[in-house]
Amino acid sequence: MGEPEVLREVEAVNTAFYEAFETADLDTMQDLWLDDPETLCVHPGALPVRGTGPINRSWALIMANTPYIQFFLTDVEVSVLEGVASVTCTENVLTGDDSTGLDSFGGAKAVATNVFVRTPEGWRMWIHHASPVLSAEDDDDD
Amino acid sequence: MGEPEVLREVEAVNTAFYEAFETADLDTMQDLWLDDPETLCVHPGALPVRGTGPINRSWALIMANTPYIQFFLTDVEVSVLEGVASVTCTENVLTGDDSTGLDSFGGAKAVATNVFVRTPEGWRMWIHHASPVLSAEDDDDD
């Protein structure tokens, strides 16, 4: 589903989302989201956060408490259904903090579903749902 | 976003999805999903499963290994954007199995994002993403 050009557009916005998180760029993060009381954000292991104000505050808090984070995205799949696009990807996350020091990093894996809506200003995030991968299974189930 | 009647339609399909799981009704579960290679299902703690065939097999496997499951949905929120609808809810899950016996049940909490697409046959599931709630925080963040 979706023209190659549209798929690239959506993937670019998805990449911009992770870059905004990596660089703790709260302004860009806010701009990437749809400004709407029904936007939805599920951070890994957490309950949902809904609406522009609470979601912006959640990112401000997370960014303030994340000295270093880097994402290596794998299995990025984009689907477009008319004006709505979904991106699923595996987030391979590298983090560091003051307690581990710059030479020691922790790694983790999460799965994200990101849903974007086409607006006159471009694609904007409607839903971000990230969840921790707890099991050792892989996705070779077909 | 969305007319009351449409919101009720979407919520009814969301309820039917959980009832199909509770009653291990694989036929109904399959009918509720969009028949498309780009459908997406993330079971709690797992990597994504994509496409009709793999998703159907994942449900068959889960249903075969779940002697008892019951969902109490809370915080159900429905949003409709043209032909696409999202439902987020907290899944309060009651399960039992042969090892615990019928008198002893385990409880768990997960958060789900369910995205449905309007088709000539009604709303069909495009994305189901469920994730375990790991933290004790609640969502009173506004």
CSV table of C-alpha atoms in Angstrom, one decimal:
chain,number,residue,atom,x,y,z
A,1,MET,CA,0.0,0.0,0.0
A,2,GLY,CA,1.3,3.4,-0.9
A,3,GLU,CA,3.4,5.1,-3.6
A,4,PRO,CA,7.1,4.9,-3.2
A,5,GLU,CA,7.3,8.7,-2.8
A,6,VAL,CA,4.7,8.7,0.0
A,7,LEU,CA,6.4,5.9,1.8
A,8,ARG,CA,9.7,7.8,1.7
A,9,GLU,CA,7.9,10.9,3.1
A,10,VAL,CA,6.5,9.0,6.0
A,11,GLU,CA,9.7,7.2,6.7
A,12,ALA,CA,11.5,10.6,6.8
A,13,VAL,CA,9.0,11.9,9.4
A,14,ASN,CA,9.5,8.8,11.4
A,15,THR,CA,13.3,9.3,11.3
A,16,ALA,CA,12.8,12.9,12.3
A,17,PHE,CA,10.9,11.8,15.4
A,18,TYR,CA,13.8,9.6,16.6
A,19,GLU,CA,16.3,12.3,15.8
A,20,ALA,CA,14.3,14.8,17.9
A,21,PHE,CA,14.4,12.4,20.8
A,22,GLU,CA,18.1,11.7,20.4
A,23,THR,CA,19.0,15.4,20.3
A,24,ALA,CA,16.5,16.3,23.1
A,25,ASP,CA,14.9,18.8,20.7
A,26,LEU,CA,11.6,19.4,22.4
A,27,ASP,CA,10.4,22.1,19.9
A,28,THR,CA,10.8,19.8,16.9
A,29,MET,CA,9.2,16.9,18.8
A,30,GLN,CA,6.2,19.1,19.5
A,31,ASP,CA,6.0,20.2,15.9
A,32,LEU,CA,6.0,16.6,14.7
A,33,TRP,CA,2.9,15.8,16.7
A,34,LEU,CA,-0.7,16.5,15.6
A,35,ASP,CA,-2.0,19.3,17.8
A,36,ASP,CA,-5.1,17.4,19.1
A,37,PRO,CA,-6.6,16.3,22.4
A,38,GLU,CA,-6.9,12.8,21.0
A,39,THR,CA,-3.3,12.1,20.2
A,40,LEU,CA,-1.9,9.1,22.1
A,41,CYS,CA,1.6,8.3,23.4
A,42,VAL,CA,2.5,5.0,25.1
A,43,HIS,CA,6.0,5.0,26.5
A,44,PRO,CA,7.6,1.6,27.1
A,45,GLY,CA,5.9,-0.2,30.0
A,46,ALA,CA,3.8,2.8,30.9
A,47,LEU,CA,0.1,3.7,30.7
A,48,PRO,CA,-1.2,5.9,27.8
A,49,VAL,CA,-0.7,9.6,27.8
A,50,ARG,CA,-3.3,11.5,25.8
A,51,GLY,CA,-3.4,15.0,24.2
A,52,THR,CA,-0.9,17.6,23.2
A,53,GLY,CA,-0.2,19.1,26.6
A,54,PRO,CA,0.3,15.9,28.6
A,55,ILE,CA,2.3,14.4,25.8
A,56,ASN,CA,4.6,17.4,25.5
A,57,ARG,CA,5.2,17.4,29.2
A,58,SER,CA,6.0,13.7,29.1
A,59,TRP,CA,8.7,14.3,26.5
A,60,ALA,CA,10.1,17.2,28.4
A,61,LEU,CA,10.4,15.0,31.5
A,62,ILE,CA,11.9,12.0,29.6
A,63,MET,CA,14.4,14.2,27.8
A,64,ALA,CA,15.5,15.9,31.0
A,65,ASN,CA,16.2,12.5,32.5
A,66,THR,CA,17.9,11.0,29.5
A,67,PRO,CA,21.6,12.1,29.3
A,68,TYR,CA,22.2,10.0,26.2
A,69,ILE,CA,20.1,7.9,23.9
A,70,GLN,CA,20.6,6.6,20.4
A,71,PHE,CA,18.3,4.6,18.3
A,72,PHE,CA,19.2,2.0,15.7
A,73,LEU,CA,15.9,1.2,13.9
A,74,THR,CA,15.5,-2.2,12.2
A,75,ASP,CA,12.5,-3.9,10.5
A,76,VAL,CA,11.0,-0.5,9.5
A,77,GLU,CA,7.8,-1.1,7.7
A,78,VAL,CA,5.5,1.6,6.3
A,79,SER,CA,1.9,1.2,5.3
A,80,VAL,CA,-0.3,4.0,3.9
A,81,LEU,CA,-4.1,4.0,3.9
A,82,GLU,CA,-5.3,7.2,2.2
A,83,GLY,CA,-4.5,10.0,4.7
A,84,VAL,CA,-3.2,7.8,7.5
A,85,ALA,CA,0.2,6.0,7.6
A,86,SER,CA,1.6,3.5,10.1
A,87,VAL,CA,5.3,2.8,10.7
A,88,THR,CA,6.3,-0.2,12.7
A,89,CYS,CA,9.9,-0.7,13.7
A,90,THR,CA,12.2,-2.3,16.2
A,91,GLU,CA,14.0,0.3,18.3
A,92,ASN,CA,17.4,-1.0,19.3
A,93,VAL,CA,18.2,1.5,22.0
A,94,LEU,CA,21.6,2.5,23.4
A,95,THR,CA,21.5,4.6,26.5
A,96,GLY,CA,24.0,6.1,28.9
A,97,ASP,CA,23.7,8.0,32.1
A,98,ASP,CA,25.8,9.6,34.8
A,99,SER,CA,25.9,6.4,36.8
A,100,THR,CA,27.2,4.2,34.0
A,101,GLY,CA,29.6,6.9,32.6
A,102,LEU,CA,30.3,7.6,29.0
A,103,ASP,CA,32.2,4.3,28.5
A,104,SER,CA,29.4,2.1,29.6
A,105,PHE,CA,26.1,1.9,27.8
A,106,GLY,CA,23.0,-0.1,28.3
A,107,GLY,CA,21.1,-1.6,25.5
A,108,ALA,CA,17.5,-2.5,25.2
A,109,LYS,CA,15.0,-3.4,22.5
A,110,ALA,CA,11.5,-2.1,22.0
A,111,VAL,CA,8.8,-2.3,19.3
A,112,ALA,CA,7.0,0.8,18.2
A,113,THR,CA,3.9,1.5,16.2
A,114,ASN,CA,3.8,5.1,15.0
A,115,VAL,CA,0.7,6.3,13.2
A,116,PHE,CA,0.9,9.6,11.2
A,117,VAL,CA,-1.9,11.7,9.7
A,118,ARG,CA,-1.5,13.7,6.5
A,119,THR,CA,-2.2,17.5,7.2
A,120,PRO,CA,-1.7,20.5,5.0
A,121,GLU,CA,1.7,21.0,6.8
A,122,GLY,CA,2.8,17.4,6.2
A,123,TRP,CA,2.6,14.2,8.1
A,124,ARG,CA,2.0,14.6,11.8
A,125,MET,CA,2.1,11.9,14.6
A,126,TRP,CA,-1.2,10.8,15.9
A,127,ILE,CA,-0.1,7.7,17.8
A,128,HIS,CA,3.2,6.5,19.2
A,129,HIS,CA,3.0,3.2,21.0
A,130,ALA,CA,6.4,1.7,22.2
A,131,SER,CA,6.6,-1.5,24.1
A,132,PRO,CA,9.5,-3.4,25.6
A,133,VAL,CA,10.4,-6.7,24.0
A,134,LEU,CA,10.5,-9.2,26.9
A,135,SER,CA,10.8,-12.6,25.1
A,136,ALA,CA,13.7,-14.1,23.2
A,137,GLU,CA,11.5,-15.2,20.3
A,138,ASP,CA,12.2,-13.7,17.0
A,139,ASP,CA,9.6,-12.8,14.3
A,140,ASP,CA,10.3,-15.7,11.9
A,141,ASP,CA,6.9,-17.0,12.4
A,142,ASP,CA,6.0,-17.4,8.8
B,1,MET,CA,-13.5,13.5,16.6
B,2,GLY,CA,-16.2,11.3,15.2
B,3,GLU,CA,-20.0,11.1,15.3
B,4,PRO,CA,-21.5,9.3,18.4
B,5,GLU,CA,-22.9,6.6,16.2
B,6,VAL,CA,-19.6,5.9,14.5
B,7,LEU,CA,-17.8,5.9,17.9
B,8,ARG,CA,-20.3,3.2,19.1
B,9,GLU,CA,-19.8,1.2,15.9
B,10,VAL,CA,-16.0,1.2,16.5
B,11,GLU,CA,-16.3,0.4,20.2
B,12,ALA,CA,-18.6,-2.5,19.3
B,13,VAL,CA,-16.0,-4.0,17.0
B,14,ASN,CA,-13.3,-3.5,19.6
B,15,THR,CA,-15.5,-5.4,22.2
B,16,ALA,CA,-16.1,-8.1,19.6
B,17,PHE,CA,-12.3,-8.5,19.3
B,18,TYR,CA,-11.9,-9.2,23.0
B,19,GLU,CA,-14.9,-11.5,23.1
B,20,ALA,CA,-13.4,-13.5,20.2
B,21,PHE,CA,-10.2,-13.9,22.2
B,22,GLU,CA,-12.2,-14.8,25.4
B,23,THR,CA,-14.2,-17.5,23.7
B,24,ALA,CA,-11.3,-18.7,21.6
B,25,ASP,CA,-13.4,-18.1,18.5
B,26,LEU,CA,-10.7,-18.1,15.8
B,27,ASP,CA,-13.1,-17.8,12.9
B,28,THR,CA,-14.6,-14.6,14.3
B,29,MET,CA,-11.1,-13.3,15.2
B,30,GLN,CA,-10.0,-13.8,11.5
B,31,ASP,CA,-13.1,-12.1,10.2
B,32,LEU,CA,-12.5,-9.1,12.4
B,33,TRP,CA,-9.1,-8.4,10.8
B,34,LEU,CA,-8.4,-6.7,7.5
B,35,ASP,CA,-7.2,-9.3,5.0
B,36,ASP,CA,-4.0,-7.7,4.1
B,37,PRO,CA,-0.3,-8.5,4.1
B,38,GLU,CA,0.4,-5.2,6.0
B,39,THR,CA,-1.8,-5.8,9.0
B,40,LEU,CA,0.2,-5.7,12.3
B,41,CYS,CA,-0.1,-7.5,15.6
B,42,VAL,CA,2.1,-6.9,18.6
B,43,HIS,CA,1.3,-9.3,21.5
B,44,PRO,CA,2.5,-8.1,24.9
B,45,GLY,CA,6.3,-8.3,25.2
B,46,ALA,CA,6.7,-9.7,21.7
B,47,LEU,CA,8.1,-8.7,18.4
B,48,PRO,CA,5.6,-7.7,15.6
B,49,VAL,CA,3.7,-10.2,13.6
B,50,ARG,CA,2.7,-9.0,10.1
B,51,GLY,CA,0.1,-10.1,7.6
B,52,THR,CA,-3.0,-12.2,7.7
B,53,GLY,CA,-1.5,-15.7,7.6
B,54,PRO,CA,1.1,-15.1,10.4
B,55,ILE,CA,-1.4,-13.2,12.6
B,56,ASN,CA,-4.0,-15.9,12.3
B,57,ARG,CA,-1.4,-18.5,13.2
B,58,SER,CA,-0.3,-16.5,16.2
B,59,TRP,CA,-3.9,-16.3,17.5
B,60,ALA,CA,-4.4,-20.1,16.9
B,61,LEU,CA,-1.3,-20.7,19.0
B,62,ILE,CA,-2.2,-18.3,21.8
B,63,MET,CA,-5.8,-19.6,22.0
B,64,ALA,CA,-4.6,-23.2,22.1
B,65,ASN,CA,-2.4,-22.3,25.1
B,66,THR,CA,-4.9,-20.1,27.0
B,67,PRO,CA,-7.4,-22.3,28.9
B,68,TYR,CA,-9.1,-19.2,30.4
B,69,ILE,CA,-8.9,-15.5,29.8
B,70,GLN,CA,-11.2,-12.6,30.6
B,71,PHE,CA,-10.8,-8.9,29.9
B,72,PHE,CA,-12.1,-6.0,31.9
B,73,LEU,CA,-11.5,-3.0,29.7
B,74,THR,CA,-11.0,0.4,31.3
B,75,ASP,CA,-10.1,3.8,29.9
B,76,VAL,CA,-11.6,3.0,26.5
B,77,GLU,CA,-11.0,6.0,24.2
B,78,VAL,CA,-12.1,6.0,20.6
B,79,SER,CA,-10.9,8.5,17.9
B,80,VAL,CA,-12.1,8.5,14.3
B,81,LEU,CA,-10.2,10.2,11.5
B,82,GLU,CA,-12.2,9.7,8.3
B,83,GLY,CA,-11.9,6.1,7.4
B,84,VAL,CA,-9.6,5.1,10.2
B,85,ALA,CA,-10.4,4.7,13.9
B,86,SER,CA,-8.2,4.1,16.9
B,87,VAL,CA,-9.2,2.6,20.2
B,88,THR,CA,-6.9,2.7,23.2
B,89,CYS,CA,-7.8,0.9,26.3
B,90,THR,CA,-6.3,-0.7,29.4
B,91,GLU,CA,-6.7,-4.4,29.4
B,92,ASN,CA,-7.2,-5.7,32.9
B,93,VAL,CA,-6.6,-9.4,32.3
B,94,LEU,CA,-7.7,-12.4,34.4
B,95,THR,CA,-6.2,-15.7,33.3
B,96,GLY,CA,-6.3,-19.3,34.6
B,97,ASP,CA,-4.5,-22.4,33.5
B,98,ASP,CA,-4.1,-26.0,34.4
B,99,SER,CA,-1.3,-25.3,36.8
B,100,THR,CA,-3.2,-22.7,38.8
B,101,GLY,CA,-6.5,-24.6,38.7
B,102,LEU,CA,-9.9,-23.0,38.3
B,103,ASP,CA,-9.9,-21.5,41.8
B,104,SER,CA,-6.7,-19.6,41.3
B,105,PHE,CA,-6.4,-16.8,38.8
B,106,GLY,CA,-3.6,-14.5,37.8
B,107,GLY,CA,-4.1,-10.9,37.0
B,108,ALA,CA,-2.2,-8.6,34.7
B,109,LYS,CA,-2.5,-5.2,33.1
B,110,ALA,CA,-1.7,-4.2,29.5
B,111,VAL,CA,-2.3,-1.2,27.3
B,112,ALA,CA,-3.6,-1.7,23.8
B,113,THR,CA,-3.8,0.5,20.8
B,114,ASN,CA,-6.2,-1.0,18.2
B,115,VAL,CA,-6.6,0.7,14.8
B,116,PHE,CA,-9.5,-0.1,12.6
B,117,VAL,CA,-10.2,0.7,8.9
B,118,ARG,CA,-13.6,1.2,7.5
B,119,THR,CA,-14.4,-1.3,4.7
B,120,PRO,CA,-17.6,-2.0,2.8
B,121,GLU,CA,-18.1,-5.0,5.2
B,122,GLY,CA,-17.6,-2.8,8.3
B,123,TRP,CA,-14.7,-1.8,10.5
B,124,ARG,CA,-11.7,-4.2,10.3
B,125,MET,CA,-8.6,-4.4,12.5
B,126,TRP,CA,-5.5,-3.0,10.9
B,127,ILE,CA,-3.2,-2.8,13.9
B,128,HIS,CA,-3.3,-4.4,17.4
B,129,HIS,CA,-0.5,-3.4,19.7
B,130,ALA,CA,-0.6,-4.5,23.3
B,131,SER,CA,2.1,-3.9,25.8
B,132,PRO,CA,2.6,-4.9,29.4
B,133,VAL,CA,2.3,-2.1,32.0
B,134,LEU,CA,5.5,-2.4,34.0
B,135,SER,CA,5.5,0.6,36.2
B,136,ALA,CA,3.3,1.6,39.1
B,137,GLU,CA,2.7,5.1,37.8
B,138,ASP,CA,-0.8,6.1,36.9
B,139,ASP,CA,-1.8,8.4,34.0
B,140,ASP,CA,-2.7,11.4,36.1
B,141,ASP,CA,0.0,13.4,34.4
B,142,ASP,CA,-2.0,16.4,33.6
